[in-house]
Amino acid sequence: MKQIVAKAAAGRAMGNLFAAAHGRLPGSGPVAHIRARAFEAYERAGLPHRRIEAWKYTDLRALIGEVLPLAPRPDAAALVRAARSVKQAAADQAVKLVLVDGIFAPELSDVGRPENGVDVRSLREVLENSADSAIAALVLSTTTDAVISLNAAMATDGLVISIAEGRAVKRPIQIVHVATGSLVSTFTRSYLQLGQGAHAAVLESFVSAEGTSAYQTNDATIVLVGDEASLSHIRLAADAADAVNISSGIIAVGAGARLDLFSMTCSGSISRYQGFVTLAGEGSELSANGVNLIRHKQHVDTTIVVDHAVPHCTSREKFRAVVDDCGRSVFQGRIVVRPGAQKTDATLTTRALLLSDEAEADNKPELEIFAEDVTCRHGSTLGALDGALVFYMRARGLSEKDAQALLIKAFLGEPIEEIATENLRDLVSAQAEHWLLARR
């Protein structure tokens, strides 16, 4: 009886969340119907828990308990606070597009500076324009699990970016997510489409304004990489120390196209990045790399599913985690090779470095192969710093923390060096250096 009452109370709380936000959610008619169906899917499933295999190590029911109320629309004071954070997070030479508390902020964005062939609109604009009903349905209908369904139901805004065929975008596009409210949640959803032969670099940054705490972020990005196109997509999460960040990427890569994917989380209390990449065209290539820098009681989960749907595709994945104090790292990597996807070449490696006796790392690489003529490999290792190397460097005058920092930099070097755009690589390296300095 107690379980029935608890379940009913949880259902009412979830329903109240959607009802309270309904008036702030853009779109009507078919869009509102899609949102309602998405929320119904979320209500049936609820927050993911450990009995769901993909969420075995990140039980959101136990870790966060409930979804916080929707953040209010940012006022002038919030925008002033956000502007300071945007300035600190800005990448050199990048075109900035800023979302504050889940709402596009054109006054903080470089809205007049996109290059020719690059079209940028807010998701709110698209959802409220009946002429864009097809793309609105595509953006909101894309779901794979409960948190993405919740995102579809509750998304207040986001960005819709289209890059024309053959267009090589010279400057990186930086999407900056800024949180200014405490004890609230934000939901953003963006759509990025590269036309045939287009080339671009996109950086997503998650930051918080000074004094912001205990918020929840739920973000989803849908990406279509056209035939013969190339995209470098970098994600950098530096949230408030007690924040929750659940981000999802749903990506399809066309024939002869290339995707370079990189993710780094270096702050926040609970974080999960889940990427679902489909190599949908023959001859497509994926390079997926990631770094997680974890300390205190942080829980950081990276889950990547790569679907080799057609023949002659290549994927390379390298992930590193550095775990200090009582932190916990989770990595789940799954490579799926579909029937008929012959000549697949896939490699997945994950390594974790534990800096304390209380640190924990759970690595789960998987292969699901339904074709015969393939080359697939995976590997997983974890361990501590080499004591002999630390002693060697200390004998030459370095402090223990400095010696450890040098070894950690070497450990992280390979995936970070895979970032092709120099200024973005420097930004990621600087963030990693900041984390290392905080240990001293």
XYZ file of C-alpha atoms in Angstrom, residues 1-438:
438
model
C 0.000 0.000 0.000
C 2.814 2.412 0.819
C 4.388 1.797 -2.569
C 1.097 2.582 -4.347
C 0.698 5.838 -2.431
C 4.309 6.841 -3.126
C 3.941 6.123 -6.837
C 0.715 8.119 -7.026
C 2.325 11.060 -5.232
C 5.290 10.975 -7.604
C 2.931 10.920 -10.592
C 1.052 13.958 -9.292
C 4.334 15.807 -8.740
C 5.462 15.129 -12.307
C 2.092 16.158 -13.697
C 2.181 19.362 -11.666
C 5.636 20.134 -13.103
C 4.325 20.001 -16.683
C 1.086 21.818 -15.867
C 2.919 24.647 -14.091
C 5.263 25.147 -17.055
C 2.646 24.751 -19.792
C 2.031 28.454 -20.313
C 5.736 29.125 -20.859
C 6.355 26.405 -23.434
C 6.424 27.702 -27.020
C 4.306 26.096 -29.726
C 0.662 25.151 -30.072
C -1.412 22.675 -32.065
C 0.795 19.785 -33.314
C 3.746 21.026 -31.234
C 1.687 20.973 -28.034
C 0.468 17.481 -28.930
C 4.059 16.251 -29.372
C 5.002 17.754 -26.014
C 2.055 16.064 -24.275
C 2.958 12.674 -25.740
C 6.601 13.130 -24.714
C 5.596 13.962 -21.153
C 3.293 10.950 -21.028
C 6.257 8.778 -22.050
C 8.309 10.317 -19.266
C 5.518 9.839 -16.706
C 5.280 6.148 -17.574
C 8.991 5.605 -17.087
C 9.889 8.215 -14.454
C 13.446 9.151 -13.647
C 15.918 6.466 -14.788
C 17.058 4.064 -12.076
C 19.551 1.244 -11.566
C 17.195 -1.458 -12.865
C 17.544 0.087 -16.322
C 20.797 -1.302 -17.709
C 21.917 1.921 -19.418
C 21.445 3.789 -16.097
C 22.784 1.035 -13.853
C 25.585 3.184 -12.428
C 23.710 6.522 -12.449
C 20.447 6.034 -10.587
C 18.772 9.436 -10.891
C 15.973 8.463 -8.531
C 18.544 7.942 -5.799
C 20.936 10.730 -6.809
C 18.547 13.647 -7.406
C 15.162 12.348 -6.296
C 12.997 14.831 -8.168
C 12.993 17.354 -10.991
C 13.119 20.942 -9.754
C 10.617 23.624 -10.875
C 11.271 25.358 -14.184
C 13.572 28.376 -13.984
C 11.862 31.754 -14.464
C 12.605 33.810 -17.529
C 15.850 35.775 -16.875
C 15.368 39.414 -15.919
C 17.776 42.317 -16.500
C 19.793 41.535 -13.350
C 20.183 37.894 -14.406
C 21.416 38.964 -17.850
C 24.039 41.233 -16.261
C 25.305 38.358 -14.124
C 25.245 36.034 -17.125
C 27.261 38.493 -19.238
C 30.205 38.225 -16.837
C 30.189 34.438 -17.084
C 29.931 34.560 -20.878
C 32.983 36.807 -21.035
C 34.996 34.358 -18.942
C 33.880 31.333 -20.972
C 34.214 32.875 -24.432
C 36.488 31.108 -26.903
C 38.835 33.269 -28.935
C 37.443 34.239 -32.369
C 34.223 32.262 -31.826
C 30.721 33.433 -32.727
C 28.817 33.314 -29.415
C 25.195 32.189 -29.088
C 24.011 32.466 -25.484
C 21.205 30.685 -23.641
C 20.443 32.059 -20.152
C 18.330 29.874 -17.864
C 17.053 28.027 -20.905
C 16.154 31.131 -22.952
C 18.036 32.489 -25.985
C 19.597 35.863 -25.137
C 20.232 37.794 -28.396
C 21.577 40.787 -26.429
C 24.489 38.626 -25.233
C 24.962 36.827 -28.560
C 26.752 37.657 -31.809
C 23.462 37.522 -33.702
C 24.657 39.877 -36.440
C 27.906 38.042 -37.090
C 27.122 34.586 -38.579
C 28.903 33.982 -41.873
C 27.150 33.675 -45.210
C 25.484 30.313 -45.531
C 24.923 29.994 -41.776
C 21.321 30.423 -40.606
C 20.675 30.791 -36.865
C 17.236 30.933 -35.255
C 15.956 30.327 -31.758
C 13.990 27.142 -31.175
C 11.162 29.262 -29.753
C 10.889 31.106 -33.075
C 10.724 27.840 -35.008
C 8.152 26.241 -32.696
C 5.876 29.286 -32.859
C 6.023 29.555 -36.677
C 3.465 27.283 -38.360
C 5.550 27.346 -41.565
C 8.287 25.451 -39.716
C 6.034 22.648 -38.456
C 8.064 19.921 -40.176
C 11.366 20.871 -38.563
C 9.601 21.513 -35.233
C 8.218 17.979 -35.294
C 11.646 16.566 -36.173
C 13.358 18.417 -33.336
C 10.848 17.537 -30.616
C 10.022 13.992 -31.750
C 13.604 12.769 -31.397
C 13.686 10.679 -28.198
C 15.576 7.623 -26.990
C 14.940 7.480 -23.245
C 13.028 9.103 -20.378
C 15.264 12.136 -19.837
C 15.173 12.985 -23.553
C 11.373 12.612 -23.522
C 11.245 14.981 -20.550
C 13.466 17.383 -22.464
C 11.123 17.303 -25.475
C 8.152 18.055 -23.253
C 9.766 20.875 -21.260
C 12.212 22.596 -23.653
C 11.723 26.364 -23.335
C 14.206 27.327 -26.044
C 17.365 26.385 -27.883
C 18.998 27.005 -31.236
C 18.284 25.842 -34.777
C 21.417 26.174 -36.900
C 21.642 25.296 -40.584
C 24.865 25.405 -42.608
C 24.484 25.491 -46.372
C 25.918 22.921 -48.775
C 29.612 23.339 -49.469
C 30.015 26.075 -46.862
C 33.264 25.978 -44.839
C 32.578 28.019 -41.694
C 35.787 29.818 -40.796
C 35.041 30.736 -37.193
C 33.901 28.339 -34.469
C 30.297 28.604 -33.279
C 30.100 28.649 -29.477
C 26.823 27.881 -27.699
C 27.095 29.111 -24.107
C 24.593 27.779 -21.555
C 24.520 30.033 -18.469
C 22.632 29.226 -15.265
C 21.740 32.167 -13.015
C 18.956 30.636 -10.873
C 19.286 28.335 -7.869
C 17.035 25.390 -6.995
C 15.488 25.427 -10.473
C 15.749 23.364 -13.647
C 16.343 24.359 -17.277
C 15.505 22.487 -20.465
C 17.084 23.353 -23.811
C 17.028 21.559 -27.153
C 19.033 22.492 -30.238
C 19.217 21.299 -33.814
C 22.293 21.511 -36.038
C 22.278 20.547 -39.715
C 25.300 20.569 -42.011
C 24.549 20.438 -45.714
C 26.486 18.280 -48.151
C 30.193 19.155 -48.158
C 29.894 21.714 -45.338
C 32.561 22.084 -42.622
C 32.179 23.603 -39.151
C 33.384 23.576 -35.534
C 30.866 23.925 -32.689
C 31.657 24.344 -28.998
C 29.031 23.936 -26.268
C 29.955 25.454 -22.891
C 28.015 25.011 -19.641
C 28.759 27.607 -16.949
C 27.037 29.349 -14.036
C 26.838 32.938 -12.853
C 28.478 33.848 -9.566
C 26.391 32.792 -6.576
C 24.308 30.260 -8.504
C 23.905 26.825 -6.933
C 21.928 23.587 -6.798
C 20.325 23.845 -10.244
C 19.513 21.128 -12.765
C 20.298 21.304 -16.488
C 18.720 19.041 -19.096
C 20.006 19.656 -22.623
C 19.595 17.752 -25.881
C 21.244 18.392 -29.235
C 20.177 16.771 -32.496
C 22.852 16.839 -35.207
C 22.664 15.840 -38.879
C 26.012 15.770 -40.703
C 25.408 15.701 -44.459
C 27.283 13.621 -47.031
C 30.952 14.604 -47.449
C 30.601 17.137 -44.597
C 32.764 17.412 -41.477
C 31.953 18.613 -37.977
C 34.077 19.137 -34.892
C 31.691 19.146 -31.914
C 33.191 19.942 -28.508
C 31.345 19.958 -25.194
C 32.853 21.577 -22.075
C 30.899 21.328 -18.792
C 32.068 23.609 -15.967
C 28.881 23.928 -13.920
C 28.523 25.045 -10.315
C 29.988 22.571 -7.837
C 26.570 21.301 -6.651
C 24.755 21.381 -10.004
C 23.210 18.510 -11.978
C 23.816 18.330 -15.732
C 22.150 15.704 -17.941
C 23.030 16.266 -21.617
C 22.225 14.141 -24.647
C 23.470 14.139 -28.212
C 21.600 12.376 -31.023
C 23.788 12.445 -34.124
C 23.560 10.994 -37.643
C 26.580 11.034 -39.975
C 26.155 10.835 -43.748
C 28.184 9.101 -46.451
C 31.843 10.079 -46.681
C 31.371 12.494 -43.757
C 33.498 12.932 -40.638
C 32.547 13.733 -37.057
C 35.088 14.689 -34.383
C 33.385 14.540 -31.003
C 34.993 15.661 -27.726
C 33.502 16.025 -24.246
C 35.060 17.203 -20.990
C 33.408 17.536 -17.578
C 35.405 19.212 -14.827
C 32.784 20.409 -12.331
C 29.260 19.815 -11.096
C 27.925 17.363 -8.547
C 26.152 14.906 -10.863
C 26.787 14.834 -14.590
C 25.901 12.526 -17.434
C 26.647 13.012 -21.105
C 25.026 10.413 -23.335
C 25.784 10.368 -27.030
C 23.956 8.286 -29.628
C 25.883 8.345 -32.912
C 24.640 6.596 -36.042
C 27.085 6.158 -38.915
C 24.344 6.181 -41.522
C 26.277 6.613 -44.769
C 29.019 4.438 -46.266
C 32.557 5.654 -45.726
C 31.702 7.824 -42.714
C 34.258 8.344 -39.934
C 33.936 9.063 -36.221
C 36.604 10.189 -33.771
C 35.089 10.382 -30.266
C 37.274 11.450 -27.362
C 36.626 12.588 -23.834
C 38.147 13.644 -20.534
C 36.501 13.696 -17.107
C 38.225 15.463 -14.209
C 36.554 14.415 -10.965
C 37.097 15.248 -7.302
C 35.275 15.595 -3.969
C 32.035 13.558 -4.256
C 31.363 14.213 -7.931
C 29.564 11.583 -9.988
C 30.368 11.852 -13.710
C 28.946 9.473 -16.322
C 29.867 9.320 -20.011
C 27.758 6.943 -22.082
C 28.386 6.620 -25.825
C 26.553 4.329 -28.249
C 27.976 4.116 -31.774
C 25.751 2.429 -34.330
C 27.540 1.188 -37.473
C 24.429 0.951 -39.634
C 26.101 0.551 -43.060
C 29.328 -0.925 -44.480
C 32.781 0.660 -44.726
C 32.629 2.951 -41.687
C 35.343 3.696 -39.131
C 35.114 4.761 -35.487
C 37.849 5.551 -32.982
C 37.005 6.286 -29.332
C 39.422 7.308 -26.569
C 38.258 8.336 -23.099
C 40.217 9.277 -19.979
C 39.078 9.895 -16.397
C 41.075 11.315 -13.494
C 39.346 10.660 -10.171
C 40.388 12.210 -6.858
C 38.969 12.203 -3.313
C 35.641 10.289 -3.165
C 34.686 10.940 -6.781
C 33.112 8.367 -9.071
C 33.658 7.993 -12.801
C 31.332 5.986 -15.026
C 32.081 5.166 -18.647
C 29.810 3.051 -20.817
C 30.770 2.594 -24.436
C 28.837 0.385 -26.819
C 29.649 -0.293 -30.460
C 26.860 -1.876 -32.497
C 27.615 -3.372 -35.916
C 24.408 -4.041 -37.832
C 23.837 -7.000 -40.166
C 25.320 -6.119 -43.515
C 27.686 -3.470 -42.081
C 30.702 -5.295 -43.479
C 34.225 -3.799 -43.442
C 33.493 -1.982 -40.196
C 36.647 -0.836 -38.384
C 36.004 0.192 -34.763
C 38.190 0.731 -31.704
C 37.178 1.736 -28.179
C 39.582 2.361 -25.290
C 38.914 3.819 -21.854
C 41.405 4.468 -19.061
C 40.865 5.756 -15.537
C 43.478 7.188 -13.174
C 42.615 6.929 -9.464
C 44.336 9.463 -7.202
C 42.954 8.315 -3.858
C 41.925 5.098 -2.129
C 38.299 6.280 -2.026
C 38.088 7.095 -5.753
C 35.957 4.802 -7.915
C 35.760 4.079 -11.638
C 33.242 1.862 -13.436
C 34.130 1.117 -17.065
C 31.871 -0.956 -19.295
C 32.971 -1.238 -22.947
C 30.720 -3.420 -25.122
C 30.651 -4.799 -28.649
C 27.492 -6.032 -30.390
C 28.521 -7.460 -33.748
C 26.042 -8.871 -36.257
C 28.354 -8.896 -39.312
C 31.287 -11.157 -40.187
C 33.897 -9.128 -42.077
C 34.763 -6.553 -39.407
C 37.680 -5.363 -37.295
C 36.536 -4.359 -33.786
C 38.544 -3.931 -30.588
C 37.928 -2.606 -27.116
C 40.002 -2.187 -23.969
C 39.674 -0.832 -20.448
C 42.279 -0.113 -17.774
C 42.416 1.657 -14.439
C 45.154 2.247 -11.905
C 47.077 4.734 -9.822
C 49.974 7.045 -10.667
C 53.326 5.320 -11.026
C 54.973 5.810 -7.628
C 58.443 5.333 -9.089
C 57.934 8.179 -11.579
C 56.572 10.464 -8.859
C 59.623 9.667 -6.687
C 61.971 10.287 -9.644
C 60.553 13.781 -10.245
C 60.468 14.640 -6.546
C 64.133 13.704 -6.316
C 64.770 16.413 -8.909
C 63.113 19.155 -6.921
C 59.432 18.988 -7.796
C 56.770 18.913 -5.109
C 54.523 15.856 -4.956
C 51.546 17.801 -6.390
C 53.674 19.220 -9.237
C 55.008 15.766 -10.058
C 51.490 14.368 -10.095
C 50.301 17.244 -12.292
C 52.942 16.493 -14.933
C 51.965 12.837 -15.058
C 48.258 13.690 -15.237
C 48.898 16.092 -18.135
C 50.675 13.326 -20.007
C 47.776 10.971 -19.283
C 45.260 13.474 -20.685
C 47.345 14.604 -23.624
C 46.256 12.158 -26.317
C 42.473 12.840 -26.388
C 42.916 16.616 -25.987
C 45.449 16.758 -28.817
C 42.825 15.198 -31.107
C 40.959 18.554 -31.115
C 41.841 19.978 -34.514
C 40.889 23.637 -33.944
C 43.814 25.257 -32.155
C 41.989 27.918 -30.144
C 39.405 25.394 -28.935
C 42.150 22.961 -27.999
C 43.861 25.731 -26.028
C 40.596 26.524 -24.227
C 40.125 22.891 -23.178
C 43.778 22.640 -22.086
C 43.408 25.796 -19.988
C 40.333 24.362 -18.259
C 42.219 21.150 -17.459
C 45.143 23.213 -16.148
C 42.736 25.149 -13.904
C 41.468 21.869 -12.425
C 45.027 20.706 -11.757
C 45.936 24.003 -10.062
C 42.933 23.649 -7.745
